[in-house]
Coordinates of C-alpha atoms and ligand atoms in Angstrom, one line a residue:
X1 CA -58.1 -11.1 -30.2
X2 CA -58.4 -9.2 -26.5
X3 CA -56.7 -11.5 -23.2
X4 CA -55.7 -10.6 -20.7
X5 CA -53.7 -13.4 -20.0
X6 CA -49.5 -13.4 -19.9
X7 CA -47.9 -16.3 -21.9
X8 CA -44.2 -17.1 -20.8
X9 CA -41.1 -16.1 -22.6
X10 CA -38.4 -17.8 -20.0
X11 CA -39.2 -19.8 -17.0
X12 CA -36.7 -18.0 -14.7
X13 CA -35.7 -13.9 -14.7
X14 CA -33.5 -12.2 -17.3
X15 CA -30.6 -10.7 -15.1
X16 CA -30.1 -7.5 -16.2
X17 CA -28.1 -4.5 -15.3
X18 CA -30.2 -0.6 -15.1
X19 CA -28.5 2.2 -14.9
X20 CA -29.5 4.7 -12.5
X21 CA -32.4 7.5 -13.3
X22 CA -32.9 5.0 -16.5
X23 CA -36.5 4.6 -17.7
X24 CA -37.4 1.3 -19.3
X25 CA -40.7 -0.9 -20.0
X26 CA -40.6 -4.4 -18.6
X27 CA -42.8 -6.7 -21.1
X28 CA -46.2 -7.8 -19.1
X29 CA -47.9 -9.5 -21.6
X30 CA -44.7 -12.2 -22.9
X31 CA -45.2 -11.9 -26.7
X32 CA -41.7 -9.2 -27.1
X33 CA -39.4 -9.7 -29.1
X34 CA -37.0 -7.9 -27.1
X35 CA -37.5 -9.5 -23.8
X36 CA -38.2 -8.5 -20.9
X37 CA -38.2 -5.3 -22.4
X38 CA -41.7 -4.6 -24.7
X39 CA -42.1 -4.2 -28.6
X40 CA -45.4 -3.4 -28.9
X41 CA -46.3 -6.8 -29.1
X42 CA -49.2 -6.4 -26.3
X43 CA -51.5 -4.7 -28.5
X44 CA -54.6 -6.5 -29.1
X45 CA -54.3 -7.8 -25.4
X46 CA -55.9 -5.7 -22.1
X47 CA -52.6 -5.8 -20.4
X48 CA -49.4 -3.4 -20.6
X49 CA -45.7 -3.2 -19.6
X50 CA -44.7 -1.6 -16.9
X51 CA -42.8 1.1 -17.1
X52 CA -40.0 1.8 -14.0
X53 CA -37.3 3.4 -13.3
X54 CA -33.4 2.6 -12.0
X55 CA -33.2 4.1 -8.4
X56 CA -29.3 3.3 -8.7
X57 CA -27.3 1.5 -10.9
X58 CA -27.2 -2.7 -10.2
X59 CA -27.8 -6.0 -11.9
X60 CA -31.8 -7.3 -11.3
X61 CA -34.1 -9.9 -11.5
X62 CA -36.7 -9.3 -13.9
X63 CA -39.5 -11.3 -14.5
X64 CA -39.2 -13.9 -17.7
X65 CA -42.9 -16.1 -16.5
X66 CA -44.7 -13.2 -16.3
X67 CA -46.6 -14.3 -13.4
X68 CA -44.9 -11.9 -10.6
X69 CA -46.7 -10.4 -7.9
X70 CA -44.2 -8.3 -8.0
X71 CA -43.7 -6.5 -11.8
X72 CA -41.3 -5.6 -12.7
X73 CA -38.8 -7.8 -11.0
X74 CA -39.3 -11.3 -10.1
X75 CA -41.1 -13.2 -6.7
X76 CA -40.4 -16.6 -7.3
X77 CA -43.2 -17.8 -9.4
X78 CA -41.4 -19.2 -11.9
X79 CA -40.8 -22.0 -9.0
X80 CA -44.0 -23.3 -8.6
X81 CA -44.8 -23.0 -13.0
X82 CA -45.0 -26.8 -12.6
X83 CA -45.3 -29.4 -8.9
X84 CA -42.3 -30.1 -8.3
X85 CA -39.6 -28.0 -8.6
X86 CA -36.7 -27.8 -11.0
X87 CA -34.6 -30.9 -11.1
X88 CA -31.5 -31.6 -12.3
X89 CA -31.8 -32.8 -16.3
X90 CA -30.0 -35.8 -17.1
X91 CA -27.2 -34.3 -19.2
X92 CA -26.3 -32.0 -16.1
X93 CA -26.2 -34.9 -14.0
X94 CA -24.3 -36.7 -16.8
X95 CA -21.7 -34.1 -16.8
X96 CA -21.0 -33.6 -13.1
X97 CA -19.9 -37.3 -13.5
X98 CA -16.3 -36.6 -13.0
X99 CA -16.7 -33.4 -10.7
X100 CA -14.4 -34.3 -7.4
X101 CA -15.4 -35.0 -4.4
X102 CA -13.6 -33.0 -1.6
X103 CA -12.9 -33.7 2.1
X104 CA -13.2 -32.4 5.2
X105 CA -9.6 -30.2 5.8
X106 CA -9.7 -32.0 9.4
X107 CA -10.6 -35.0 8.9
X108 CA -14.1 -34.9 10.2
X109 CA -14.3 -32.2 10.8
X110 CA -13.4 -28.2 8.6
X111 CA -14.2 -27.5 5.4
X112 CA -14.0 -28.8 2.0
X113 CA -13.4 -26.3 -0.4
X114 CA -15.6 -26.0 -3.8
X115 CA -15.9 -23.1 -6.8
X116 CA -15.2 -20.6 -5.9
X117 CA -14.9 -19.7 -2.7
X118 CA -18.4 -21.3 -1.3
X119 CA -17.4 -24.2 1.4
X120 CA -19.2 -26.5 3.5
X121 CA -17.8 -26.3 6.7
X122 CA -18.5 -29.0 10.0
X123 CA -17.8 -26.9 13.0
X124 CA -15.2 -28.2 15.0
X125 CA -15.7 -27.2 18.8
X126 CA -11.9 -26.9 19.1
X127 CA -12.1 -24.4 17.8
X128 CA -14.6 -22.8 19.9
X129 CA -13.8 -19.4 22.4
X130 CA -15.4 -19.0 25.9
X131 CA -16.4 -16.3 28.0
X132 CA -18.8 -17.5 31.3
X133 CA -21.2 -19.9 29.5
X134 CA -20.4 -18.8 26.3
X135 CA -18.8 -20.4 23.6
X136 CA -18.5 -18.8 19.7
X137 CA -17.3 -20.2 17.1
X138 CA -16.4 -18.4 13.9
X139 CA -18.1 -20.4 11.0
X140 CA -17.9 -17.5 8.4
X141 CA -16.3 -13.9 8.4
X142 CA -13.7 -11.6 5.6
X143 CA -11.0 -13.9 5.9
X144 CA -13.4 -16.9 4.9
X145 CA -14.1 -14.2 1.7
X146 CA -17.3 -13.7 2.6
X147 CA -18.5 -9.6 1.3
X148 CA -21.5 -9.2 4.3
X149 CA -22.1 -11.6 6.4
X150 CA -20.7 -13.0 9.1
X151 CA -22.1 -16.6 11.1
X152 CA -21.5 -18.5 13.9
X153 CA -22.3 -20.9 16.2
X154 CA -23.0 -19.8 20.0
X155 CA -23.3 -22.3 23.0
X156 CA -24.9 -21.8 25.8
X157 CA -24.3 -23.3 29.2
X158 CA -27.4 -23.3 31.9
X159 CA -28.0 -19.9 33.7
X160 CA -27.0 -16.3 32.2
X161 CA -24.7 -15.7 29.9
X162 CA -22.2 -12.2 29.2
X163 CA -24.0 -9.5 27.6
X164 CA -22.9 -9.1 23.9
X165 CA -23.0 -6.6 21.9
X166 CA -22.3 -5.8 18.2
X167 CA -22.4 -2.4 17.8
X168 CA -21.9 -1.8 13.8
X169 CA -24.6 -5.4 12.5
X170 CA -27.9 -6.1 13.4
X171 CA -28.0 -10.1 14.5
X172 CA -29.9 -12.2 13.7
X173 CA -30.4 -15.5 15.4
X174 CA -31.9 -19.2 14.9
X175 CA -32.3 -21.6 18.3
X176 CA -31.3 -24.7 16.8
X177 CA -31.7 -26.4 20.1
X178 CA -32.2 -26.0 23.9
X179 CA -35.2 -23.9 25.1
X180 CA -34.9 -20.3 27.6
X181 CA -35.1 -16.2 27.0
X182 CA -32.8 -13.9 25.0
X183 CA -33.4 -10.8 26.6
X184 CA -32.9 -8.6 24.4
X185 CA -31.9 -4.7 26.4
X186 CA -33.9 -5.7 29.5
X187 CA -36.8 -7.4 27.6
X188 CA -36.8 -11.2 28.1
X189 CA -38.2 -12.8 24.8
X190 CA -38.9 -16.9 25.5
X191 CA -37.4 -19.2 22.9
X192 CA -37.2 -22.9 21.6
X193 CA -36.2 -24.6 18.8
X194 CA -36.1 -23.2 15.8
X195 CA -36.8 -19.7 16.6
X196 CA -35.2 -16.7 14.5
X197 CA -34.5 -14.1 17.3
X198 CA -33.5 -9.9 16.1
X199 CA -31.5 -7.9 17.7
X200 CA -30.4 -4.4 16.3
X201 CA -27.3 -3.1 15.8
X202 CA -25.9 -1.6 19.2
X203 CA -28.6 -3.0 21.5
X204 CA -26.5 -5.7 24.4
X205 CA -28.4 -9.3 24.5
X206 CA -27.8 -12.3 26.7
X207 CA -29.1 -16.1 27.2
X208 CA -30.5 -17.0 30.1
X209 CA -31.1 -21.1 29.4
X210 CA -33.2 -23.0 31.6
X211 CA -31.4 -26.0 29.4
X212 CA -27.9 -25.7 27.6
X213 CA -28.6 -24.0 24.2
X214 CA -27.0 -23.6 20.6
X215 CA -27.7 -20.5 18.4
X216 CA -26.7 -20.2 15.0
X217 CA -26.4 -16.0 14.5
X218 CA -25.4 -14.2 11.5
X219 CA -24.2 -10.8 12.0
X220 CA -24.7 -8.0 9.2
X221 CA -23.0 -6.3 8.3
X222 CA -20.1 -8.1 9.4
X223 CA -19.2 -6.5 13.1
X224 CA -15.7 -7.0 13.7
X225 CA -15.6 -5.4 16.9
X226 CA -17.6 -7.8 19.6
X227 CA -17.9 -5.6 23.4
X228 CA -19.3 -7.8 27.0
X229 CA -20.6 -4.8 28.4
X230 CA -21.2 -5.8 32.3
X231 CA -24.7 -4.1 32.2
X232 CA -27.4 -3.2 29.4
X233 CA -27.8 -0.2 28.2
X234 CA -31.3 0.0 28.3
X235 CA -31.8 1.4 25.0
X236 CA -34.4 -1.2 23.4
X237 CA -35.2 -0.1 19.8
X238 CA -39.0 0.1 20.3
X239 CA -39.4 0.4 16.9
X240 CA -38.9 -2.7 16.2
X241 CA -41.4 -4.6 18.7
X242 CA -41.7 -8.1 17.4
X243 CA -37.8 -9.7 17.8
X244 CA -39.0 -13.6 18.6
X245 CA -40.5 -15.9 15.0
X246 CA -41.7 -19.4 15.4
X247 CA -42.0 -22.2 13.2
X248 CA -45.7 -21.9 12.3
X249 CA -46.8 -23.7 9.0
X250 CA -49.5 -22.0 8.5
X251 CA -46.9 -19.0 7.4
X252 CA -44.6 -21.4 5.0
X253 CA -45.3 -20.5 1.2
X254 CA -44.8 -23.4 -1.3
X255 CA -42.5 -23.7 -3.5
X256 CA -43.1 -26.3 -6.2
X257 CA -42.9 -29.4 -3.4
X258 CA -40.8 -27.5 -1.4
X259 CA -41.3 -24.9 1.6
X260 CA -39.9 -21.7 4.0
X261 CA -40.5 -19.6 6.1
X262 CA -39.4 -16.3 6.6
X263 CA -38.9 -15.6 10.5
X264 CA -36.8 -12.4 10.2
X265 CA -37.2 -10.3 7.3
X266 CA -38.4 -7.4 5.8
X267 CA -41.6 -7.4 7.5
X268 CA -40.2 -7.2 11.0
X269 CA -37.8 -4.3 9.9
X270 CA -35.0 -6.6 9.6
X271 CA -33.7 -4.7 6.0
X272 CA -30.1 -6.9 5.9
X273 CA -30.5 -9.8 5.9
X274 CA -33.2 -12.5 5.4
X275 CA -33.6 -15.7 7.6
X276 CA -35.9 -18.3 6.9
X277 CA -36.5 -22.4 7.0
X278 CA -37.0 -24.7 4.6
X279 CA -38.0 -27.9 3.6
X280 CA -36.5 -30.2 0.6
X281 CA -37.7 -33.3 -0.5
X282 CA -35.1 -36.0 -1.4
X283 CA -34.0 -34.6 -4.9
X284 CA -31.6 -32.5 -6.9
X285 CA -32.3 -29.3 -7.5
X286 CA -31.2 -28.1 -11.3
X287 CA -27.9 -25.9 -11.1
X288 CA -29.3 -21.8 -10.1
X289 CA -27.8 -18.9 -8.7
X290 CA -28.8 -16.6 -6.3
X291 CA -27.6 -12.2 -6.2
X292 CA -27.6 -12.4 -2.7
X293 CA -24.6 -14.6 -0.4
X294 CA -25.9 -17.2 2.3
X295 CA -25.0 -19.1 5.1
X296 CA -27.0 -22.2 5.0
X297 CA -27.2 -24.8 8.0
X298 CA -28.8 -27.8 8.0
X299 CA -31.0 -29.2 10.1
X300 CA -31.7 -32.9 8.6
X301 CA -31.2 -35.0 6.1
X302 CA -27.9 -35.9 4.5
X303 CA -26.9 -34.8 0.6
X304 CA -24.3 -33.0 -0.9
X305 CA -23.6 -29.8 -2.0
X306 CA -22.9 -29.2 -5.9
X307 CA -20.7 -26.7 -7.6
X308 CA -19.4 -26.7 -11.3
X309 CA -16.3 -28.9 -10.4
X310 CA -17.0 -30.1 -7.0
X311 CA -19.1 -31.7 -4.4
X312 CA -19.2 -32.5 -0.7
X313 CA -21.2 -34.5 1.6
X314 CA -23.7 -32.5 3.4
X315 CA -25.1 -33.6 7.6
X316 CA -26.7 -31.9 10.5
X317 CA -25.1 -29.3 11.9
X318 CA -23.1 -29.0 8.4
X319 CA -22.9 -24.8 7.7
X320 CA -22.4 -23.9 3.9
X321 CA -20.9 -21.4 2.6
X322 CA -21.9 -19.6 -1.1
X323 CA -20.5 -16.1 -1.9
X324 CA -23.8 -13.9 -4.5
X325 CA -23.8 -15.3 -8.3
X326 CA -22.0 -19.2 -7.0
X327 CA -23.3 -21.4 -9.1
X328 CA -24.5 -24.6 -7.4
X329 CA -26.9 -27.5 -6.3
X330 CA -28.2 -29.2 -3.2
X331 CA -28.9 -32.9 -3.2
X332 CA -31.3 -33.9 -0.6
X333 CA -31.0 -37.5 -0.3
X334 CA -33.0 -38.2 2.7
X335 CA -36.8 -40.2 2.2
X336 CA -37.8 -38.0 5.0
X337 CA -36.4 -34.6 3.0
X338 CA -34.6 -31.9 4.4
X339 CA -34.9 -29.4 6.4
X340 CA -32.3 -26.5 6.6
X341 CA -32.1 -23.1 7.7
X342 CA -30.6 -19.9 5.3
X343 CA -29.7 -16.6 6.0
X344 CA -28.2 -14.3 3.4
X345 CA -27.7 -10.5 2.3
X346 CA -29.1 -8.0 0.8
X347 CA -32.4 -9.2 2.7
X348 CA -35.5 -10.3 0.0
X349 CA -36.8 -13.3 -0.7
X350 CA -35.7 -16.9 -1.1
X351 CA -37.0 -17.8 -3.3
X352 CA -35.6 -15.5 -6.1
X353 CA -32.7 -17.5 -8.1
X354 CA -31.4 -17.6 -11.4
Ligands
FES401 S1 -44.7 -6.7 -25.6 FE1 -45.1 -7.4 -24.0 S2 -46.2 -5.7 -22.6 FE2 -45.8 -4.9 -24.3

């Protein structure tokens, strides 16, 4: 028998610990009984295993569906094996019937703590710190259990805000509303709602708002010190020329009946964080995990965030923190669907889950 067709060994990737310097042979044909590794069963087909050497000791996700274009690693192709994204099966829904609904800790605002340190947060504007036209709310930091990401909500009144600088971490901004420009070290980038902006570590930036702007900002690695220089230093990093990315439906990636578009990612030089915008139809995803730590902002639509034993309602403006590997499911209850923005560390593809 000669065939080029791989078969699906498993419709999800395999989580495997690899050791630095060790060589592995990933099964590309799907026929091995020793998944995800080759046992010689490709004999008689035209497919061959993919050999690779681990650069570092780490946990990796090796493709199980054999449809990846990034073999041996999962690239999220398993999400599109069917027309509909994997929904929670009936047994899973039944097993979650007694999940506890967690209220916010300050009435209508504040945190609802879920399992494993995950939470849903409705920002409390009373906690904002103000500097000139800029007010800032801290939403996720190491004090909330984050290991890598920090996450803020910034509101800039019309006019020029003070310069702001994070010495040790890249700042990845997402303009939720308003319009104007973000000035990075003297270089101006026009922005409107749903624009992603990439500021390199050590660069000062400010808002030049034509009308009040609201932006969410991930700083990664977390930069505990923020400075407010009187002037920009003029050290704009010319190695990274693309700094603003707008939503563009022609660049959206389909993932079954969902979509996502990476705004700030490795393509423009963001090696720590990936920022994306995504769309979810009315549905309840099956429980899954990611190897990355993530912040999600609900832009439109309502629903429920589920973890193993708890749930919390979500609505536009709410922020979700998900530690790496936390089992979760986001349910969208709106007929018109849900739109969300996510930022995660380490950088990669938002389609990769297990
Ligand atoms: S058994 Fe599948 S590639 Fe060798």
